[in-house]
Amino acid sequence: MPRREILDRIQKYVDPFRVATGNGFRLNSVDPADTCGLQLGKGEAAELLARGTQWLAEEQDMLYAQDRWSLLLVFQAMDAAGKDGTIKHVMSGVNPQGCQVFSFKQPSREDLDHDFMWRYVKCLPERGRIGIFNRSYYEEVLVVRVHPEVLERQRLPAADVGKKIWDQRLADIAHFEDYLTRQGTIILKFFLHLSREEQKKRFMQRLDRPHKHWKFSAADIRERGFWADYMHAFEEAIRATASPRAPWFVVPADNKWFTRLIVAAAIVETVEKLDLSYPKIDAAKKKELAAARAALAREK
Ligand code: ATP
Ligand code: MG
């Protein structure tokens, strides 16, 4: 099937989950168990995904050669939604030299001595590269919003910690992203939307399988208790920061195969639209290449 055609098909699946204007967005408009009526076997889904990752690898090679754009992929989700697995699978074909993953955990003392964006800015992708944020500056309006004691640790002047702090932070994030998109950074933000029931199932599996015990943390169970607060914070974040140039994708996450396909498709579709090509060679360069060829041919 020609790529154009595949792209048209992909678009049909990605569109329902793209949020490019936040006004009026409601989280409950997306069903975490949705698969768009697709019922693929494991093998079929894996094969489709493999094609997508291969395609992405080719696009990434041109992105690197062009050295004009960079791609920032932001992943946010509740625990066990499959961020790690999605990143691993979707990026599996990409040249490691053109791609970097940063996982943001609790801030260090040094981080806390700076403005909240500081540690994220340091990790932004260079031109020509793909940067993946596994958690991101959005934690500053998620976990920090849900737990007042985390905000406390940031030691902000009291006058700046008012009722409007979250709206202000969200506006700051939206402006920051506007700025980046005017600097050649393409931003895609993924919220892997997991249901509370599916999370419970996955936690249970971690407890049942010894090789998954390392993934289990009692803190995850505690955070589950704040589910409604997190959903509210996510909804507010998406509403305030979704824009055509830095859209959110609210991806159903109860079925891992579907999550991975949608994420891969959204990335491929976006990069494809850049209409990337390898840099054109000018006359001087052609001459240089011909000279090199002649020199090599003359060697004994
Ligand atoms: P996994 O559990 O799959 O290894 P993870 O991203 O959940 O991945 P953890 O080490 O379990 O990694 O958790 C990281 C923790 O760091 C999360 O609880 C998150 O809320 C917290 N965190 C991330 N950014 C911030 C921040 N800016 N301020 C406070 N806490 C943060
Ligand atoms: Mg965790």
Tab-separated table of C-alpha atoms and ligand atoms in Angstrom:
chain	number	residue	atom	x	y	z
A	1	MET	CA	0.000	0.000	0.000
A	2	PRO	CA	1.423	3.441	-0.882
A	3	ARG	CA	2.449	5.547	2.073
A	4	ARG	CA	-0.008	8.298	1.194
A	5	GLU	CA	-2.811	5.811	1.612
A	6	ILE	CA	-1.460	4.433	4.858
A	7	LEU	CA	-1.208	7.981	6.128
A	8	ASP	CA	-4.834	8.706	5.321
A	9	ARG	CA	-5.840	5.614	7.232
A	10	ILE	CA	-3.640	6.436	10.177
A	11	GLN	CA	-5.126	9.894	10.370
A	12	LYS	CA	-8.573	8.456	10.879
A	13	TYR	CA	-7.402	6.701	14.019
A	14	VAL	CA	-5.323	9.534	15.411
A	15	ASP	CA	-7.792	12.391	14.885
A	16	PRO	CA	-10.273	11.432	17.615
A	17	PHE	CA	-7.533	11.652	20.234
A	18	ARG	CA	-5.838	14.861	19.161
A	19	VAL	CA	-6.623	17.899	21.315
A	20	ALA	CA	-5.423	21.015	19.511
A	21	THR	CA	-7.622	23.509	21.312
A	22	GLY	CA	-8.272	23.044	24.967
A	23	ASN	CA	-11.478	25.048	25.230
A	24	GLY	CA	-14.255	22.816	26.424
A	25	PHE	CA	-12.115	19.689	26.533
A	26	ARG	CA	-13.382	17.034	28.948
A	27	LEU	CA	-11.310	14.054	29.949
A	28	ASN	CA	-14.362	11.843	30.154
A	29	SER	CA	-14.900	12.335	26.426
A	30	VAL	CA	-12.179	9.740	25.875
A	31	ASP	CA	-12.800	6.152	26.933
A	32	PRO	CA	-9.586	4.517	28.210
A	33	ALA	CA	-10.761	1.206	26.740
A	34	ASP	CA	-11.472	2.603	23.263
A	35	THR	CA	-9.846	0.853	20.304
A	36	CYS	CA	-11.791	2.612	17.518
A	37	GLY	CA	-13.502	-0.669	16.761
A	38	LEU	CA	-10.158	-2.165	15.804
A	39	GLN	CA	-9.733	-5.741	16.897
A	40	LEU	CA	-6.231	-6.787	16.087
A	41	GLY	CA	-4.514	-9.912	17.235
A	42	LYS	CA	-1.209	-9.493	19.024
A	43	GLY	CA	0.698	-10.501	15.899
A	44	GLU	CA	-1.143	-8.107	13.620
A	45	ALA	CA	-0.753	-5.183	15.991
A	46	ALA	CA	2.947	-5.947	16.368
A	47	GLU	CA	3.397	-6.075	12.610
A	48	LEU	CA	1.659	-2.750	12.072
A	49	LEU	CA	3.701	-1.192	14.824
A	50	ALA	CA	6.896	-2.563	13.301
A	51	ARG	CA	6.011	-0.845	10.040
A	52	GLY	CA	5.354	2.398	11.852
A	53	THR	CA	8.643	2.283	13.722
A	54	GLN	CA	10.536	1.517	10.528
A	55	TRP	CA	8.910	4.524	8.900
A	56	LEU	CA	9.743	6.687	11.884
A	57	ALA	CA	13.359	5.546	11.688
A	58	GLU	CA	13.582	6.728	8.083
A	59	GLU	CA	12.017	10.074	8.907
A	60	GLN	CA	14.351	10.502	11.841
A	61	ASP	CA	17.349	9.951	9.606
A	62	MET	CA	16.214	12.886	7.445
A	63	LEU	CA	15.405	15.003	10.478
A	64	TYR	CA	18.986	14.498	11.579
A	65	ALA	CA	20.420	15.227	8.135
A	66	GLN	CA	18.351	18.403	7.764
A	67	ASP	CA	19.328	19.749	11.153
A	68	ARG	CA	16.503	22.277	11.222
A	69	TRP	CA	13.810	20.847	13.431
A	70	SER	CA	13.833	19.076	16.702
A	71	LEU	CA	11.069	16.918	18.056
A	72	LEU	CA	10.033	16.943	21.690
A	73	LEU	CA	7.800	14.086	22.797
A	74	VAL	CA	6.251	14.470	26.214
A	75	PHE	CA	4.758	11.483	28.012
A	76	GLN	CA	2.515	11.871	31.027
A	77	ALA	CA	0.321	9.318	32.738
A	78	MET	CA	-0.686	7.687	35.975
A	79	ASP	CA	1.533	4.804	37.080
A	80	ALA	CA	1.328	1.560	35.123
A	81	ALA	CA	-0.247	3.260	32.114
A	82	GLY	CA	2.627	1.992	29.986
A	83	LYS	CA	4.863	5.015	29.399
A	84	ASP	CA	8.054	2.989	29.533
A	85	GLY	CA	6.808	0.207	27.266
A	86	THR	CA	5.382	2.673	24.758
A	87	ILE	CA	8.629	4.606	24.542
A	88	LYS	CA	10.604	1.389	24.203
A	89	HIS	CA	8.452	-0.015	21.410
A	90	VAL	CA	7.755	3.127	19.434
A	91	MET	CA	11.381	4.250	19.381
A	92	SER	CA	12.798	0.771	18.826
A	93	GLY	CA	13.898	1.403	15.235
A	94	VAL	CA	15.346	4.848	15.755
A	95	ASN	CA	19.082	5.489	15.652
A	96	PRO	CA	20.134	6.018	19.291
A	97	GLN	CA	22.430	8.848	18.192
A	98	GLY	CA	19.466	10.908	17.084
A	99	CYS	CA	17.336	10.369	20.113
A	100	GLN	CA	17.527	10.915	23.862
A	101	VAL	CA	15.192	9.896	26.677
A	102	PHE	CA	14.995	11.787	29.967
A	103	SER	CA	13.024	10.403	32.893
A	104	PHE	CA	12.138	13.064	35.405
A	105	LYS	CA	11.816	11.932	39.002
A	106	GLN	CA	11.665	13.927	42.175
A	107	PRO	CA	13.692	17.126	41.921
A	108	SER	CA	17.118	17.341	43.531
A	109	ARG	CA	18.179	20.061	45.975
A	110	GLU	CA	19.922	21.805	43.141
A	111	ASP	CA	16.767	21.663	41.007
A	112	LEU	CA	14.760	23.148	43.853
A	113	ASP	CA	17.163	26.072	44.046
A	114	HIS	CA	16.045	27.173	40.581
A	115	ASP	CA	12.868	28.143	38.762
A	116	PHE	CA	10.747	25.120	37.928
A	117	MET	CA	11.636	24.994	34.213
A	118	TRP	CA	15.364	24.950	34.827
A	119	ARG	CA	15.951	21.229	34.928
A	120	TYR	CA	13.758	20.579	31.874
A	121	VAL	CA	15.289	23.299	29.740
A	122	LYS	CA	18.688	21.675	30.165
A	123	CYS	CA	17.368	18.521	28.529
A	124	LEU	CA	15.645	19.952	25.466
A	125	PRO	CA	16.602	18.230	22.202
A	126	GLU	CA	19.217	19.719	19.903
A	127	ARG	CA	18.229	20.565	16.362
A	128	GLY	CA	17.912	17.414	14.292
A	129	ARG	CA	17.178	15.240	17.310
A	130	ILE	CA	14.253	13.637	19.017
A	131	GLY	CA	13.952	14.287	22.750
A	132	ILE	CA	11.655	12.187	24.868
A	133	PHE	CA	10.459	13.396	28.240
A	134	ASN	CA	9.250	10.517	30.367
A	135	ARG	CA	7.351	12.807	32.764
A	136	SER	CA	8.118	16.463	32.233
A	137	TYR	CA	7.487	20.040	33.316
A	138	TYR	CA	3.832	19.022	33.441
A	139	GLU	CA	4.569	17.370	36.792
A	140	GLU	CA	4.795	20.958	38.045
A	141	VAL	CA	1.043	21.282	37.561
A	142	LEU	CA	0.208	17.648	38.372
A	143	VAL	CA	1.983	16.056	41.331
A	144	VAL	CA	2.909	19.499	42.666
A	145	ARG	CA	-0.710	20.606	42.427
A	146	VAL	CA	-2.083	17.462	44.019
A	147	HIS	CA	0.378	17.572	46.965
A	148	PRO	CA	0.722	20.995	48.609
A	149	GLU	CA	3.791	19.812	50.552
A	150	VAL	CA	5.645	19.347	47.258
A	151	LEU	CA	4.947	22.954	46.352
A	152	GLU	CA	6.149	23.962	49.809
A	153	ARG	CA	9.566	22.463	49.039
A	154	GLN	CA	9.932	24.865	46.120
A	155	ARG	CA	10.305	27.746	48.602
A	156	LEU	CA	8.541	30.373	46.508
A	157	PRO	CA	7.959	33.849	47.927
A	158	ALA	CA	4.593	33.833	49.694
A	159	ALA	CA	3.220	36.576	47.461
A	160	ASP	CA	3.599	34.261	44.450
A	161	VAL	CA	1.724	31.386	46.006
A	162	GLY	CA	-1.836	32.539	45.632
A	163	LYS	CA	-5.071	31.125	44.343
A	164	LYS	CA	-4.016	31.799	40.783
A	165	ILE	CA	-0.751	29.880	40.946
A	166	TRP	CA	-1.930	26.946	38.807
A	167	ASP	CA	-3.483	29.095	36.105
A	168	GLN	CA	-0.323	31.163	36.070
A	169	ARG	CA	1.918	28.114	35.809
A	170	LEU	CA	-0.196	26.723	33.009
A	171	ALA	CA	0.024	30.035	31.166
A	172	ASP	CA	3.788	30.023	31.656
A	173	ILE	CA	3.981	26.510	30.218
A	174	ALA	CA	1.808	27.457	27.237
A	175	HIS	CA	4.004	30.484	26.528
A	176	PHE	CA	7.144	28.426	26.895
A	177	GLU	CA	5.831	25.941	24.349
A	178	ASP	CA	4.857	28.749	21.965
A	179	TYR	CA	8.380	30.018	22.215
A	180	LEU	CA	9.858	26.595	21.502
A	181	THR	CA	7.639	26.014	18.491
A	182	ARG	CA	8.932	29.285	17.043
A	183	GLN	CA	12.449	27.928	17.432
A	184	GLY	CA	11.962	24.848	15.290
A	185	THR	CA	10.905	22.539	18.101
A	186	ILE	CA	7.913	20.393	17.322
A	187	ILE	CA	6.090	19.388	20.457
A	188	LEU	CA	3.758	16.437	20.854
A	189	LYS	CA	2.290	15.670	24.241
A	190	PHE	CA	0.852	12.299	25.116
A	191	PHE	CA	-1.427	11.598	28.016
A	192	LEU	CA	-1.809	7.851	28.303
A	193	HIS	CA	-5.328	7.653	29.634
A	194	LEU	CA	-5.677	4.595	31.868
A	195	SER	CA	-8.778	3.624	33.826
A	196	ARG	CA	-8.547	3.181	37.567
A	197	GLU	CA	-9.769	-0.417	37.230
A	198	GLU	CA	-7.088	-1.305	34.680
A	199	GLN	CA	-4.436	0.225	36.918
A	200	LYS	CA	-5.578	-2.025	39.754
A	201	LYS	CA	-5.345	-5.043	37.461
A	202	ARG	CA	-1.805	-4.115	36.425
A	203	PHE	CA	-0.684	-3.529	40.014
A	204	MET	CA	-2.101	-6.939	40.930
A	205	GLN	CA	-0.131	-8.519	38.105
A	206	ARG	CA	3.039	-6.866	39.352
A	207	LEU	CA	2.386	-8.397	42.751
A	208	ASP	CA	1.679	-11.801	41.225
A	209	ARG	CA	4.776	-11.958	39.051
A	210	PRO	CA	8.143	-12.076	40.804
A	211	HIS	CA	9.996	-10.633	37.809
A	212	LYS	CA	7.766	-7.560	38.028
A	213	HIS	CA	8.263	-6.953	41.746
A	214	TRP	CA	11.014	-4.433	41.125
A	215	LYS	CA	8.447	-2.255	39.386
A	216	PHE	CA	6.205	-2.184	42.406
A	217	SER	CA	6.265	0.719	44.779
A	218	ALA	CA	4.000	1.331	47.752
A	219	ALA	CA	3.956	4.998	46.761
A	220	ASP	CA	2.082	4.064	43.586
A	221	ILE	CA	-0.785	2.695	45.679
A	222	ARG	CA	-0.837	5.898	47.701
A	223	GLU	CA	-1.054	8.054	44.571
A	224	ARG	CA	-3.989	5.976	43.406
A	225	GLY	CA	-5.908	7.402	46.350
A	226	PHE	CA	-5.642	10.837	44.723
A	227	TRP	CA	-7.099	9.693	41.420
A	228	ALA	CA	-9.825	12.325	41.151
A	229	ASP	CA	-7.376	15.114	42.022
A	230	TYR	CA	-4.983	13.901	39.353
A	231	MET	CA	-7.712	13.664	36.727
A	232	HIS	CA	-8.774	17.204	37.541
A	233	ALA	CA	-5.168	18.403	37.275
A	234	PHE	CA	-4.697	16.590	33.945
A	235	GLU	CA	-7.888	18.031	32.548
A	236	GLU	CA	-6.920	21.552	33.541
A	237	ALA	CA	-3.442	21.092	32.098
A	238	ILE	CA	-4.735	19.823	28.764
A	239	ARG	CA	-7.329	22.586	28.535
A	240	ALA	CA	-4.791	25.304	29.187
A	241	THR	CA	-1.943	24.060	27.022
A	242	ALA	CA	-3.414	22.278	24.003
A	243	SER	CA	-2.644	24.219	20.841
A	244	PRO	CA	-2.377	23.436	17.140
A	245	ARG	CA	1.405	23.659	17.297
A	246	ALA	CA	1.770	21.760	20.557
A	247	PRO	CA	-1.205	19.418	20.648
A	248	TRP	CA	-2.076	16.872	23.285
A	249	PHE	CA	-2.986	13.335	22.382
A	250	VAL	CA	-5.254	11.744	24.937
A	251	VAL	CA	-4.531	8.124	24.144
A	252	PRO	CA	-6.652	5.277	25.505
A	253	ALA	CA	-4.284	3.184	27.601
A	254	ASP	CA	-6.268	0.157	28.764
A	255	ASN	CA	-5.031	-1.800	25.741
A	256	LYS	CA	-1.298	-1.568	25.321
A	257	TRP	CA	-1.228	-2.533	21.654
A	258	PHE	CA	-3.648	0.267	20.844
A	259	THR	CA	-1.741	2.859	22.866
A	260	ARG	CA	1.468	2.050	21.020
A	261	LEU	CA	-0.148	2.181	17.608
A	262	ILE	CA	-1.754	5.547	18.232
A	263	VAL	CA	1.427	7.061	19.627
A	264	ALA	CA	3.490	5.756	16.701
A	265	ALA	CA	0.880	6.958	14.230
A	266	ALA	CA	0.692	10.432	15.757
A	267	ILE	CA	4.455	10.838	15.555
A	268	VAL	CA	4.770	9.486	12.024
A	269	GLU	CA	1.913	11.665	10.838
A	270	THR	CA	3.456	14.789	12.317
A	271	VAL	CA	6.956	14.192	11.009
A	272	GLU	CA	5.639	13.188	7.610
A	273	LYS	CA	3.875	16.555	7.344
A	274	LEU	CA	7.222	18.321	7.603
A	275	ASP	CA	7.914	16.890	4.179
A	276	LEU	CA	11.484	16.139	5.087
A	277	SER	CA	14.084	15.330	2.508
A	278	TYR	CA	17.822	14.935	2.481
A	279	PRO	CA	19.641	18.262	2.026
A	280	LYS	CA	20.131	19.205	-1.635
A	281	ILE	CA	23.657	19.131	-2.924
A	282	ASP	CA	24.847	22.352	-4.597
A	283	ALA	CA	27.244	22.653	-7.540
A	284	ALA	CA	30.297	23.274	-5.337
A	285	LYS	CA	29.550	20.178	-3.287
A	286	LYS	CA	29.060	18.115	-6.458
A	287	LYS	CA	32.475	19.241	-7.641
A	288	GLU	CA	33.968	18.289	-4.305
A	289	LEU	CA	32.409	14.826	-4.515
A	290	ALA	CA	33.689	14.328	-8.066
A	291	ALA	CA	37.178	15.366	-6.971
A	292	ALA	CA	37.049	12.920	-4.065
A	293	ARG	CA	35.983	10.141	-6.389
A	294	ALA	CA	38.800	10.920	-8.788
A	295	ALA	CA	41.356	11.051	-5.964
A	296	LEU	CA	40.233	7.687	-4.634
A	297	ALA	CA	40.312	6.168	-8.120
A	298	ARG	CA	43.899	7.376	-8.607
A	299	GLU	CA	45.095	5.614	-5.450
A	300	LYS	CA	47.252	2.601	-6.038
B	1	ATP	P1	8.493	3.771	36.760
B	1	ATP	O1	7.661	3.654	37.994
B	1	ATP	O2	7.871	3.156	35.564
B	1	ATP	O3	9.911	3.394	36.941
B	1	ATP	P2	8.124	6.567	37.128
B	1	ATP	O4	8.181	7.691	36.153
B	1	ATP	O5	6.827	6.332	37.820
B	1	ATP	O6	8.573	5.313	36.355
B	1	ATP	P3	9.247	6.697	39.726
B	1	ATP	O7	10.648	6.789	40.209
B	1	ATP	O8	8.387	5.597	40.176
B	1	ATP	O9	9.285	6.788	38.158
B	1	ATP	O10	8.475	8.032	40.108
B	1	ATP	C1	8.933	9.281	39.885
B	1	ATP	C2	8.228	10.159	40.862
B	1	ATP	O11	8.761	11.457	40.759
B	1	ATP	C3	6.745	10.266	40.597
B	1	ATP	O12	6.022	9.954	41.742
B	1	ATP	C4	6.545	11.721	40.207
B	1	ATP	O13	5.323	12.211	40.648
B	1	ATP	C5	7.717	12.364	40.897
B	1	ATP	N1	8.053	13.630	40.278
B	1	ATP	C6	8.346	13.854	38.987
B	1	ATP	N2	8.555	15.162	38.768
B	1	ATP	C7	8.366	15.788	39.953
B	1	ATP	C8	8.416	17.134	40.374
B	1	ATP	N3	8.694	18.109	39.533
B	1	ATP	N4	8.161	17.391	41.666
B	1	ATP	C9	7.870	16.410	42.516
B	1	ATP	N5	7.805	15.119	42.179
B	1	ATP	C10	8.046	14.798	40.920
B	2	MG	MG	6.552	4.817	39.276
